[in-house]
Amino acid sequence: MLTAVVKQGASGIEVSLTRRVDAIAPAPRADEEEGDHSEGDEAHHAEVDCEFPFDTTEDAAASEYPCEEGPSPILPEAKELLWGGGAFLAFLVLMRFFLYPKLRKGMDARYAKVQDGFEQADAARAAARAEVTEYEAALATVRAEAAERVDAARATLAGEREARLAEVHAEISSKRDAAMAEARAAREAAESDVRSAVTDVTSKVLEMAIGRAPTEQVEAAVADVMNSEVRS
Amino acid sequence: MLALEFPPLNEILRWRDLFPTFNKVALIAVAAALIGTIIFLIAARQDGSKAPKGIRNFAEMLVEFVENQIIMPAMGKSGMGWTPFLLTLFIFIYLCNLPGIIPVIYMPATARMAIPLFLAVLVWLVYVGVGLKHQGLGYFGHMIAPPGVPAALYPLIGPIEILSNLVIRPFSLAVRLFANMLAGHILLVTFSLLTEELIIDGDNIIFRVLGVLPFAMLILMTVFEVLVGFLQAYIFTILTAVYIGSSAHPEH
């Protein structure tokens, strides 16, 4: 047994390792068990302390492995090989033929169900996309038709507007011509009135000035002057 | 003065038989097989067509882990038929490793050589059998004269390949698992003893304060052993998959 002794000395903590060989004693041989134990009581006690796996001296004596003389810790033990190997093989057989196939069957069924769901979802998505494409094509057709109708309506409207405008322009023109003729007639009437009034006034003034009525020639000259002055 | 007594290796590895020919390692191995069986029995009894939950979810997660993380990278889709064997191997090794950190038990069954050796020999038999089934005697022929290697190198590569395939692979499989788990177990024992001696049995305040360090290491190593236990199961299983895959398809 390896013993490490740690103590606090004058120069700090001191550690020393010692191998305690006095505690190691060979397992009692069968022929020694019959003999006198009195001389080895202390050594026997040390031996019991050393043999950890055994509860009693009898266990230690019966064992073929005293504590420090046990089998190599590296070498496998037959009972561990048999129990360990047997347990593993039993587990393997159960897993291979019963447990894993059943678990796998359930997993495969679920995966197939999920896969089926995916496929259905893909099909639904493809159908929806086809419907959307179809709808968009129909929409484009309707839009084109609507655009045609709107253009036709616009053309009709523009023609009607042009015709109406021409009509209105013609009406305005005729009204304007009539108004102008009326105004011209009124002016001519007014000029005639003014001319006769001026001729009368002039004749009266001349008659008063010269004491006799002006001749027709004078009246004609006055009328000419009037006409030329009024027109200018 | 403080005396730290490290028990001999046998003292921390060997246990009194629970009854003749049945010890704690055997108990752990049987318990591992039983726990694995019970988990998959409960999982298999549940309705698989519905969304998995609870134990069934856990079991399916294990199956998918082995399929996606072990079989697919090592063997490809053609290796799916090996799922039950590799799944059983992984679960059994992990459940044998796990007791190394479970209080009271504190003993990984794989820290003894028997189980790693049995599993390594079984794997060896399986991959040699697969090689013979798929390649016939050409399996050994490919070892002596590996395809793609110049003929001049056969005397050098041939013996290495034979030694590697027939001796080193099973040996390394067994020793890697056993040595890692044993080393972890010894480290846990060491830090436990140091903690006990310094904190509980220490007669000096300095020792008690120093005892925090091995205690912290004990916690750290326990957490680390959780990872090591999983990792060793994974490594053993993926190497098995690689060996079987290379026996079935030597061109890979």
Tab-separated table of C-alpha atoms in Angstrom:
chain	number	residue	atom	x	y	z
A	1	MET	CA	0.000	0.000	0.000
A	2	LEU	CA	1.319	3.447	-0.981
A	3	THR	CA	1.220	5.980	1.836
A	4	ALA	CA	1.722	9.716	1.393
A	5	VAL	CA	2.608	11.593	4.579
A	6	VAL	CA	2.031	15.320	4.582
A	7	LYS	CA	3.192	17.413	7.539
A	8	GLN	CA	3.853	21.041	8.253
A	9	GLY	CA	7.552	21.485	9.044
A	10	ALA	CA	9.726	24.453	9.769
A	11	SER	CA	10.358	24.940	6.053
A	12	GLY	CA	6.690	24.615	5.031
A	13	ILE	CA	4.571	21.606	4.023
A	14	GLU	CA	6.605	18.417	3.567
A	15	VAL	CA	5.300	15.442	1.594
A	16	SER	CA	6.862	11.987	1.720
A	17	LEU	CA	5.766	8.796	-0.043
A	18	THR	CA	6.377	5.426	1.538
A	19	ARG	CA	5.337	1.916	0.587
A	20	ARG	CA	3.962	0.203	3.657
A	21	VAL	CA	5.206	-3.346	3.212
A	22	ASP	CA	4.727	-4.451	6.801
A	23	ALA	CA	0.981	-4.566	6.319
A	24	ILE	CA	1.251	-7.013	3.464
A	25	ALA	CA	1.198	-10.596	4.462
A	26	PRO	CA	0.528	-13.605	2.296
A	27	ALA	CA	-2.850	-15.245	2.607
A	28	PRO	CA	-2.840	-17.907	5.265
A	29	ARG	CA	-2.264	-21.330	3.851
A	30	ALA	CA	-4.733	-24.067	4.652
A	31	ASP	CA	-2.253	-25.903	6.833
A	32	GLU	CA	-1.539	-22.739	8.839
A	33	GLU	CA	-5.193	-22.193	9.678
A	34	GLU	CA	-5.134	-25.299	11.851
A	35	GLY	CA	-2.113	-24.068	13.831
A	36	ASP	CA	-1.555	-21.591	16.628
A	37	HIS	CA	-2.535	-17.997	15.840
A	38	SER	CA	-1.230	-16.460	19.013
A	39	GLU	CA	2.156	-15.324	17.683
A	40	GLY	CA	0.717	-13.564	14.651
A	41	ASP	CA	-2.274	-11.743	16.143
A	42	GLU	CA	-0.950	-8.276	15.320
A	43	ALA	CA	0.231	-9.227	11.854
A	44	HIS	CA	-3.072	-11.005	11.289
A	45	HIS	CA	-4.961	-7.828	12.220
A	46	ALA	CA	-2.858	-5.830	9.763
A	47	GLU	CA	-3.643	-8.388	7.130
A	48	VAL	CA	-7.383	-7.987	7.709
A	49	ASP	CA	-7.062	-4.193	7.330
A	50	CYS	CA	-5.276	-4.694	4.079
A	51	GLU	CA	-7.792	-7.030	2.482
A	52	PHE	CA	-10.436	-4.495	1.569
A	53	PRO	CA	-12.847	-6.602	-0.432
A	54	PHE	CA	-13.321	-9.095	2.370
A	55	ASP	CA	-15.436	-8.487	5.426
A	56	THR	CA	-13.962	-11.128	7.678
A	57	THR	CA	-10.768	-13.025	8.154
A	58	GLU	CA	-12.550	-16.175	7.054
A	59	ASP	CA	-13.493	-14.529	3.747
A	60	ALA	CA	-9.914	-13.415	3.259
A	61	ALA	CA	-8.561	-16.832	4.076
A	62	ALA	CA	-11.002	-18.480	1.724
A	63	SER	CA	-10.070	-16.131	-1.071
A	64	GLU	CA	-7.329	-16.955	-3.509
A	65	TYR	CA	-6.603	-13.221	-3.866
A	66	PRO	CA	-5.200	-11.406	-0.822
A	67	CYS	CA	-5.434	-7.683	-1.476
A	68	GLU	CA	-1.998	-6.949	-2.866
A	69	GLU	CA	-1.600	-10.344	-4.407
A	70	GLY	CA	-4.850	-10.297	-6.359
A	71	PRO	CA	-5.017	-11.043	-10.028
A	72	SER	CA	-3.693	-8.513	-12.447
A	73	PRO	CA	-6.263	-5.746	-12.747
A	74	ILE	CA	-5.712	-5.818	-16.484
A	75	LEU	CA	-6.574	-9.471	-17.055
A	76	PRO	CA	-10.247	-10.232	-17.685
A	77	GLU	CA	-12.105	-12.447	-15.264
A	78	ALA	CA	-14.067	-15.371	-16.606
A	79	LYS	CA	-17.244	-14.566	-14.657
A	80	GLU	CA	-17.236	-10.977	-15.910
A	81	LEU	CA	-16.657	-12.218	-19.452
A	82	LEU	CA	-19.527	-14.668	-19.205
A	83	TRP	CA	-22.020	-12.346	-17.537
A	84	GLY	CA	-21.034	-9.313	-19.608
A	85	GLY	CA	-20.974	-11.238	-22.869
A	86	GLY	CA	-24.176	-13.090	-22.057
A	87	ALA	CA	-25.984	-9.875	-21.151
A	88	PHE	CA	-24.825	-8.196	-24.345
A	89	LEU	CA	-25.762	-11.130	-26.560
A	90	ALA	CA	-29.201	-11.415	-24.959
A	91	PHE	CA	-29.721	-7.671	-25.442
A	92	LEU	CA	-28.518	-7.944	-29.035
A	93	VAL	CA	-30.872	-10.814	-29.860
A	94	LEU	CA	-33.827	-8.959	-28.350
A	95	MET	CA	-32.926	-5.778	-30.206
A	96	ARG	CA	-32.231	-7.518	-33.519
A	97	PHE	CA	-35.336	-9.680	-33.685
A	98	PHE	CA	-38.014	-7.968	-31.563
A	99	LEU	CA	-37.446	-4.472	-30.247
A	100	TYR	CA	-35.725	-2.648	-33.086
A	101	PRO	CA	-37.937	-4.047	-35.903
A	102	LYS	CA	-41.065	-3.026	-33.995
A	103	LEU	CA	-39.705	0.449	-33.295
A	104	ARG	CA	-38.498	0.793	-36.888
A	105	LYS	CA	-41.864	-0.319	-38.241
A	106	GLY	CA	-43.586	2.450	-36.314
A	107	MET	CA	-40.977	4.984	-37.425
A	108	ASP	CA	-41.297	3.909	-41.062
A	109	ALA	CA	-45.097	4.096	-40.912
A	110	ARG	CA	-44.900	7.602	-39.490
A	111	TYR	CA	-42.245	8.677	-41.990
A	112	ALA	CA	-44.426	7.289	-44.806
A	113	LYS	CA	-47.398	9.203	-43.414
A	114	VAL	CA	-45.349	12.369	-43.183
A	115	GLN	CA	-43.983	11.778	-46.686
A	116	ASP	CA	-47.518	11.225	-47.937
A	117	GLY	CA	-48.526	14.486	-46.302
A	118	PHE	CA	-45.614	16.232	-48.007
A	119	GLU	CA	-46.602	14.783	-51.361
A	120	GLN	CA	-50.228	15.830	-50.879
A	121	ALA	CA	-49.076	19.295	-49.876
A	122	ASP	CA	-46.854	19.449	-52.989
A	123	ALA	CA	-49.766	18.362	-55.188
A	124	ALA	CA	-52.067	20.936	-53.550
A	125	ARG	CA	-49.406	23.591	-54.032
A	126	ALA	CA	-48.989	22.652	-57.718
A	127	ALA	CA	-52.765	22.720	-58.231
A	128	ALA	CA	-53.003	26.080	-56.507
A	129	ARG	CA	-50.196	27.407	-58.692
A	130	ALA	CA	-52.002	26.140	-61.828
A	131	GLU	CA	-55.189	27.823	-60.675
A	132	VAL	CA	-53.324	31.045	-60.021
A	133	THR	CA	-51.763	30.873	-63.498
A	134	GLU	CA	-55.158	30.204	-65.045
A	135	TYR	CA	-56.704	33.062	-63.099
A	136	GLU	CA	-53.895	35.391	-64.152
A	137	ALA	CA	-54.363	34.420	-67.805
A	138	ALA	CA	-58.115	35.044	-67.535
A	139	LEU	CA	-57.435	38.317	-65.794
A	140	ALA	CA	-55.071	39.387	-68.583
A	141	THR	CA	-57.716	38.537	-71.207
A	142	VAL	CA	-60.377	40.491	-69.348
A	143	ARG	CA	-58.000	43.406	-68.911
A	144	ALA	CA	-57.174	43.446	-72.621
A	145	GLU	CA	-60.891	43.309	-73.498
A	146	ALA	CA	-61.627	46.077	-71.031
A	147	ALA	CA	-58.823	48.181	-72.474
A	148	GLU	CA	-60.263	47.647	-75.974
A	149	ARG	CA	-63.710	48.697	-74.828
A	150	VAL	CA	-62.329	51.726	-73.028
A	151	ASP	CA	-60.400	52.734	-76.174
A	152	ALA	CA	-63.524	52.289	-78.310
A	153	ALA	CA	-65.562	54.319	-75.849
A	154	ARG	CA	-62.925	56.989	-75.798
A	155	ALA	CA	-62.900	57.129	-79.616
A	156	THR	CA	-66.693	57.316	-79.708
A	157	LEU	CA	-66.688	60.004	-77.076
A	158	ALA	CA	-64.025	61.973	-78.922
A	159	GLY	CA	-66.030	61.778	-82.206
A	160	GLU	CA	-69.204	62.822	-80.468
A	161	ARG	CA	-67.404	65.672	-78.824
A	162	GLU	CA	-65.908	66.836	-82.111
A	163	ALA	CA	-69.303	66.694	-83.812
A	164	ARG	CA	-70.930	68.543	-80.970
A	165	LEU	CA	-68.192	71.142	-80.989
A	166	ALA	CA	-68.579	71.644	-84.744
A	167	GLU	CA	-72.326	71.960	-84.279
A	168	VAL	CA	-71.892	74.472	-81.492
A	169	HIS	CA	-69.295	76.373	-83.484
A	170	ALA	CA	-71.659	76.528	-86.470
A	171	GLU	CA	-74.519	77.699	-84.281
A	172	ILE	CA	-72.286	80.331	-82.690
A	173	SER	CA	-71.123	81.428	-86.126
A	174	SER	CA	-74.660	81.800	-87.494
A	175	LYS	CA	-75.778	83.677	-84.378
A	176	ARG	CA	-72.746	85.890	-84.662
A	177	ASP	CA	-73.509	86.588	-88.375
A	178	ALA	CA	-77.116	87.396	-87.537
A	179	ALA	CA	-76.051	89.667	-84.721
A	180	MET	CA	-73.544	91.384	-86.958
A	181	ALA	CA	-76.190	91.908	-89.696
A	182	GLU	CA	-78.593	93.243	-87.142
A	183	ALA	CA	-75.946	95.591	-85.763
A	184	ARG	CA	-75.052	96.697	-89.287
A	185	ALA	CA	-78.719	97.448	-90.110
A	186	ALA	CA	-79.125	99.324	-86.846
A	187	ARG	CA	-76.036	101.372	-87.596
A	188	GLU	CA	-77.122	102.100	-91.097
A	189	ALA	CA	-80.535	103.214	-89.793
A	190	ALA	CA	-78.854	105.384	-87.206
A	191	GLU	CA	-76.565	106.876	-89.868
A	192	SER	CA	-79.563	107.661	-92.068
A	193	ASP	CA	-81.313	109.320	-89.164
A	194	VAL	CA	-78.197	111.306	-88.259
A	195	ARG	CA	-77.679	112.274	-91.924
A	196	SER	CA	-81.225	113.529	-92.393
A	197	ALA	CA	-81.061	115.324	-89.053
A	198	VAL	CA	-77.773	116.987	-89.962
A	199	THR	CA	-79.092	117.890	-93.428
A	200	ASP	CA	-82.182	119.400	-91.867
A	201	VAL	CA	-80.132	121.351	-89.338
A	202	THR	CA	-77.709	122.506	-92.008
A	203	SER	CA	-80.546	123.575	-94.311
A	204	LYS	CA	-82.164	125.499	-91.471
A	205	VAL	CA	-78.867	127.179	-90.555
A	206	LEU	CA	-78.207	128.130	-94.206
A	207	GLU	CA	-81.740	129.345	-94.642
A	208	MET	CA	-81.316	131.533	-91.570
A	209	ALA	CA	-77.944	132.691	-92.787
A	210	ILE	CA	-78.769	133.460	-96.364
A	211	GLY	CA	-82.449	134.094	-95.957
A	212	ARG	CA	-83.644	131.512	-98.398
A	213	ALA	CA	-83.887	127.787	-98.633
A	214	PRO	CA	-80.702	126.077	-99.945
A	215	THR	CA	-80.835	124.500	-103.342
A	216	GLU	CA	-80.920	120.801	-103.958
A	217	GLN	CA	-77.330	120.957	-105.044
A	218	VAL	CA	-76.287	122.416	-101.697
A	219	GLU	CA	-78.300	119.858	-99.834
A	220	ALA	CA	-76.632	117.149	-101.914
A	221	ALA	CA	-73.185	118.594	-101.141
A	222	VAL	CA	-74.013	118.717	-97.425
A	223	ALA	CA	-75.226	115.144	-97.603
A	224	ASP	CA	-71.962	114.052	-99.255
A	225	VAL	CA	-69.867	115.810	-96.615
A	226	MET	CA	-72.004	114.158	-93.929
A	227	ASN	CA	-71.603	110.788	-95.428
A	228	SER	CA	-67.866	111.112	-95.725
A	229	GLU	CA	-67.483	112.457	-92.153
A	230	VAL	CA	-69.777	109.854	-90.529
A	231	ARG	CA	-68.050	106.951	-92.243
A	232	SER	CA	-64.600	108.162	-91.244
B	1	MET	CA	0.363	15.554	10.273
B	2	LEU	CA	-1.864	14.130	7.554
B	3	ALA	CA	-1.504	10.634	6.116
B	4	LEU	CA	-2.959	10.010	2.659
B	5	GLU	CA	-3.327	6.302	1.997
B	6	PHE	CA	-3.860	5.289	-1.627
B	7	PRO	CA	-5.450	1.871	-1.799
B	8	PRO	CA	-3.985	-0.742	-4.115
B	9	LEU	CA	-5.549	-0.924	-7.579
B	10	ASN	CA	-7.316	-4.175	-6.824
B	11	GLU	CA	-8.990	-2.549	-3.885
B	12	ILE	CA	-10.779	0.006	-6.057
B	13	LEU	CA	-11.512	-2.385	-8.914
B	14	ARG	CA	-12.383	-5.691	-7.328
B	15	TRP	CA	-15.550	-6.253	-5.392
B	16	ARG	CA	-16.721	-9.040	-3.201
B	17	ASP	CA	-18.964	-11.408	-5.165
B	18	LEU	CA	-22.662	-10.684	-4.680
B	19	PHE	CA	-23.081	-14.442	-4.980
B	20	PRO	CA	-20.670	-17.032	-6.383
B	21	THR	CA	-19.546	-16.095	-9.915
B	22	PHE	CA	-21.550	-12.860	-9.887
B	23	ASN	CA	-19.917	-9.574	-8.930
B	24	LYS	CA	-20.669	-5.894	-9.309
B	25	VAL	CA	-19.283	-5.677	-12.858
B	26	ALA	CA	-21.559	-8.535	-13.891
B	27	LEU	CA	-24.448	-6.756	-12.146
B	28	ILE	CA	-23.732	-3.529	-14.065
B	29	ALA	CA	-23.542	-5.417	-17.379
B	30	VAL	CA	-26.823	-7.228	-16.721
B	31	ALA	CA	-28.437	-3.977	-15.563
B	32	ALA	CA	-27.208	-2.216	-18.712
B	33	ALA	CA	-28.765	-4.888	-20.912
B	34	LEU	CA	-31.991	-4.802	-18.865
B	35	ILE	CA	-32.277	-1.002	-18.900
B	36	GLY	CA	-31.662	-0.932	-22.659
B	37	THR	CA	-34.256	-3.655	-23.165
B	38	ILE	CA	-36.833	-1.912	-20.969
B	39	ILE	CA	-36.330	1.436	-22.759
B	40	PHE	CA	-36.863	-0.136	-26.173
B	41	LEU	CA	-39.661	-2.379	-24.920
B	42	ILE	CA	-41.602	0.641	-23.656
B	43	ALA	CA	-40.758	2.591	-26.822
B	44	ALA	CA	-41.803	-0.261	-29.110
B	45	ARG	CA	-45.150	-0.649	-27.332
B	46	GLN	CA	-46.156	2.958	-27.967
B	47	ASP	CA	-48.062	3.922	-31.106
B	48	GLY	CA	-45.440	4.721	-33.717
B	49	SER	CA	-47.817	6.437	-36.109
B	50	LYS	CA	-48.262	9.394	-33.758
B	51	ALA	CA	-45.661	12.031	-32.952
B	52	PRO	CA	-43.145	10.401	-30.563
B	53	LYS	CA	-42.807	11.639	-27.011
B	54	GLY	CA	-41.179	10.531	-23.778
B	55	ILE	CA	-39.253	7.260	-23.903
B	56	ARG	CA	-40.205	6.574	-27.519
B	57	ASN	CA	-38.825	9.955	-28.503
B	58	PHE	CA	-35.594	9.157	-26.644
B	59	ALA	CA	-35.315	5.713	-28.285
B	60	GLU	CA	-35.939	7.156	-31.761
B	61	MET	CA	-33.372	9.859	-31.072
B	62	LEU	CA	-30.829	7.107	-30.284
B	63	VAL	CA	-31.733	5.239	-33.472
B	64	GLU	CA	-31.387	8.389	-35.572
B	65	PHE	CA	-28.127	9.293	-33.847
B	66	VAL	CA	-26.628	5.909	-34.701
B	67	GLU	CA	-27.970	6.053	-38.262
B	68	ASN	CA	-27.008	9.640	-39.044
B	69	GLN	CA	-23.856	10.136	-36.983
B	70	ILE	CA	-22.299	6.670	-37.127
B	71	ILE	CA	-23.606	4.565	-40.000
B	72	MET	CA	-24.033	7.203	-42.715
B	73	PRO	CA	-20.522	8.713	-42.378
B	74	ALA	CA	-18.770	5.357	-41.855
B	75	MET	CA	-20.692	2.924	-44.062
B	76	GLY	CA	-23.156	4.890	-46.162
B	77	LYS	CA	-26.743	3.889	-46.869
B	78	SER	CA	-25.767	0.269	-47.485
B	79	GLY	CA	-24.825	-0.054	-43.812
B	80	MET	CA	-28.349	0.582	-42.505
B	81	GLY	CA	-28.841	-3.142	-41.992
B	82	TRP	CA	-26.251	-2.950	-39.223
B	83	THR	CA	-28.310	-0.476	-37.192
B	84	PRO	CA	-29.558	-3.012	-34.574
B	85	PHE	CA	-26.048	-4.325	-33.891
B	86	LEU	CA	-24.399	-0.899	-33.708
B	87	LEU	CA	-27.284	0.567	-31.722
B	88	THR	CA	-27.062	-2.268	-29.199
B	89	LEU	CA	-23.300	-1.862	-28.995
B	90	PHE	CA	-23.546	1.887	-28.389
B	91	ILE	CA	-26.276	1.636	-25.760
B	92	PHE	CA	-24.646	-1.257	-23.939
B	93	ILE	CA	-21.227	0.409	-23.761
B	94	TYR	CA	-22.697	3.745	-22.700
B	95	LEU	CA	-24.821	2.147	-19.990
B	96	CYS	CA	-21.760	0.216	-18.789
B	97	ASN	CA	-19.732	3.456	-18.697
B	98	LEU	CA	-22.375	5.512	-16.939
B	99	PRO	CA	-22.195	3.888	-13.458
B	100	GLY	CA	-18.690	5.349	-13.135
B	101	ILE	CA	-20.291	8.642	-12.132
B	102	ILE	CA	-23.410	7.394	-10.377
B	103	PRO	CA	-23.072	7.802	-6.612
B	104	VAL	CA	-22.906	4.599	-4.564
B	105	ILE	CA	-22.109	2.507	-7.650
B	106	TYR	CA	-19.102	4.569	-8.840
B	107	MET	CA	-17.744	1.815	-11.062
B	108	PRO	CA	-17.814	1.680	-14.846
B	109	ALA	CA	-18.098	-1.956	-15.888
B	110	THR	CA	-15.802	-1.168	-18.815
B	111	ALA	CA	-12.984	-0.237	-16.395
B	112	ARG	CA	-12.479	-3.999	-16.142
B	113	MET	CA	-11.004	-5.726	-19.168
B	114	ALA	CA	-13.641	-8.445	-19.585
B	115	ILE	CA	-16.418	-6.494	-21.300
B	116	PRO	CA	-14.204	-4.422	-23.642
B	117	LEU	CA	-12.343	-7.598	-24.588
B	118	PHE	CA	-15.541	-9.544	-25.235
B	119	LEU	CA	-16.974	-6.756	-27.371
B	120	ALA	CA	-13.709	-6.279	-29.283
B	121	VAL	CA	-13.471	-9.994	-30.043
B	122	LEU	CA	-17.118	-10.029	-31.111
B	123	VAL	CA	-16.529	-7.057	-33.420
B	124	TRP	CA	-13.422	-8.780	-34.777
B	125	LEU	CA	-15.424	-11.929	-35.537
B	126	VAL	CA	-18.142	-9.849	-37.180
B	127	TYR	CA	-15.907	-7.828	-39.475
B	128	VAL	CA	-13.763	-10.802	-40.445
B	129	GLY	CA	-16.979	-12.732	-41.131
B	130	VAL	CA	-18.327	-9.862	-43.231
B	131	GLY	CA	-15.031	-9.693	-45.125
B	132	LEU	CA	-15.142	-13.425	-45.877
B	133	LYS	CA	-18.817	-13.234	-46.886
B	134	HIS	CA	-18.310	-10.336	-49.291
B	135	GLN	CA	-14.843	-11.114	-50.624
B	136	GLY	CA	-14.307	-14.778	-49.863
B	137	LEU	CA	-10.669	-15.672	-49.397
B	138	GLY	CA	-9.873	-12.516	-51.337
B	139	TYR	CA	-10.398	-10.755	-48.005
B	140	PHE	CA	-7.080	-12.178	-46.816
B	141	GLY	CA	-5.636	-11.725	-50.302
B	142	HIS	CA	-6.393	-8.013	-50.121
B	143	MET	CA	-4.577	-7.862	-46.803
B	144	ILE	CA	-1.470	-9.507	-48.258
B	145	ALA	CA	-1.632	-7.525	-51.498
B	146	PRO	CA	-3.669	-4.388	-50.877
B	147	PRO	CA	-5.244	-3.041	-54.089
B	148	GLY	CA	-3.605	0.117	-55.395
B	149	VAL	CA	-0.280	-0.569	-53.705
B	150	PRO	CA	2.782	-1.177	-55.929
B	151	ALA	CA	3.820	-4.856	-55.917
B	152	ALA	CA	7.267	-3.938	-54.645
B	153	LEU	CA	5.699	-2.720	-51.397
B	154	TYR	CA	3.692	-5.910	-50.724
B	155	PRO	CA	6.367	-7.403	-48.436
B	156	LEU	CA	6.234	-4.259	-46.330
B	157	ILE	CA	2.538	-3.361	-46.441
B	158	GLY	CA	1.201	-6.947	-46.402
B	159	PRO	CA	2.426	-7.880	-42.902
B	160	ILE	CA	1.380	-4.475	-41.562
B	161	GLU	CA	-2.122	-4.906	-42.989
B	162	ILE	CA	-2.448	-8.445	-41.647
B	163	LEU	CA	-1.241	-7.359	-38.223
B	164	SER	CA	-3.482	-4.294	-38.284
B	165	ASN	CA	-6.628	-6.142	-39.358
B	166	LEU	CA	-6.270	-9.268	-37.311
B	167	VAL	CA	-4.491	-8.147	-34.134
B	168	ILE	CA	-4.158	-4.402	-33.637
B	169	ARG	CA	-7.751	-3.433	-34.412
B	170	PRO	CA	-9.414	-5.644	-31.756
B	171	PHE	CA	-6.585	-4.990	-29.321
B	172	SER	CA	-6.833	-1.219	-29.694
B	173	LEU	CA	-10.630	-1.322	-29.513
B	174	ALA	CA	-10.520	-3.175	-26.206
B	175	VAL	CA	-7.608	-1.299	-24.657
B	176	ARG	CA	-8.850	2.176	-25.671
B	177	LEU	CA	-12.192	1.685	-23.949
B	178	PHE	CA	-10.780	-0.126	-20.927
B	179	ALA	CA	-7.840	2.246	-20.344
B	180	ASN	CA	-9.894	5.421	-20.716
B	181	MET	CA	-12.551	4.268	-18.307
B	182	LEU	CA	-10.005	2.876	-15.833
B	183	ALA	CA	-7.992	6.100	-15.903
B	184	GLY	CA	-11.128	8.151	-15.293
B	185	HIS	CA	-12.132	5.885	-12.429
B	186	ILE	CA	-8.699	6.137	-10.799
B	187	LEU	CA	-8.733	9.922	-11.148
B	188	LEU	CA	-12.125	10.121	-9.459
B	189	VAL	CA	-10.894	7.856	-6.632
B	190	THR	CA	-7.731	9.935	-6.246
B	191	PHE	CA	-9.558	13.251	-5.985
B	192	SER	CA	-12.179	11.730	-3.670
B	193	LEU	CA	-9.473	10.452	-1.319
B	194	LEU	CA	-7.603	13.741	-1.400
B	195	THR	CA	-10.804	15.646	-0.653
B	196	GLU	CA	-11.683	13.353	2.233
B	197	GLU	CA	-8.201	13.419	3.737
B	198	LEU	CA	-7.768	17.183	3.437
B	199	ILE	CA	-11.229	18.498	4.279
B	200	ILE	CA	-12.692	15.860	6.593
B	201	ASP	CA	-9.669	14.309	8.220
B	202	GLY	CA	-7.364	17.330	7.984
B	203	ASP	CA	-6.281	18.648	11.371
B	204	ASN	CA	-4.991	21.915	10.002
B	205	ILE	CA	-6.876	24.867	8.521
B	206	ILE	CA	-4.351	25.047	5.650
B	207	PHE	CA	-5.142	21.449	4.628
B	208	ARG	CA	-8.862	22.154	4.809
B	209	VAL	CA	-8.521	25.191	2.578
B	210	LEU	CA	-6.290	23.261	0.182
B	211	GLY	CA	-8.924	20.530	0.110
B	212	VAL	CA	-11.136	22.783	-2.013
B	213	LEU	CA	-8.809	22.178	-4.977
B	214	PRO	CA	-9.207	18.380	-5.198
B	215	PHE	CA	-12.930	18.808	-4.503
B	216	ALA	CA	-13.232	21.211	-7.443
B	217	MET	CA	-11.238	18.773	-9.562
B	218	LEU	CA	-13.518	15.944	-8.437
B	219	ILE	CA	-16.586	17.877	-9.647
B	220	LEU	CA	-14.826	18.800	-12.874
B	221	MET	CA	-13.657	15.237	-13.517
B	222	THR	CA	-17.144	13.880	-12.817
B	223	VAL	CA	-18.596	16.183	-15.462
B	224	PHE	CA	-15.733	15.276	-17.776
B	225	GLU	CA	-16.429	11.562	-17.234
B	226	VAL	CA	-19.993	12.081	-18.499
B	227	LEU	CA	-18.464	13.256	-21.754
B	228	VAL	CA	-15.779	10.558	-21.768
B	229	GLY	CA	-18.350	7.809	-21.213
B	230	PHE	CA	-20.382	9.003	-24.184
B	231	LEU	CA	-17.331	9.629	-26.322
B	232	GLN	CA	-15.838	6.190	-25.718
B	233	ALA	CA	-19.138	4.503	-26.609
B	234	TYR	CA	-19.308	6.609	-29.759
B	235	ILE	CA	-15.690	5.895	-30.735
B	236	PHE	CA	-16.041	2.153	-30.180
B	237	THR	CA	-19.232	2.070	-32.244
B	238	ILE	CA	-18.030	4.244	-35.112
B	239	LEU	CA	-14.769	2.255	-35.374
B	240	THR	CA	-16.831	-0.917	-35.497
B	241	ALA	CA	-18.873	0.617	-38.319
B	242	VAL	CA	-15.703	1.631	-40.156
B	243	TYR	CA	-14.199	-1.867	-39.813
B	244	ILE	CA	-17.373	-3.598	-40.981
B	245	GLY	CA	-17.748	-1.113	-43.836
B	246	SER	CA	-14.169	-1.596	-44.981
B	247	SER	CA	-14.607	-5.384	-44.863
B	248	ALA	CA	-17.790	-5.221	-46.920
B	249	HIS	CA	-16.463	-2.671	-49.420
B	250	PRO	CA	-12.653	-2.881	-49.620
B	251	GLU	CA	-12.580	-0.363	-52.485
B	252	HIS	CA	-13.566	2.341	-49.980
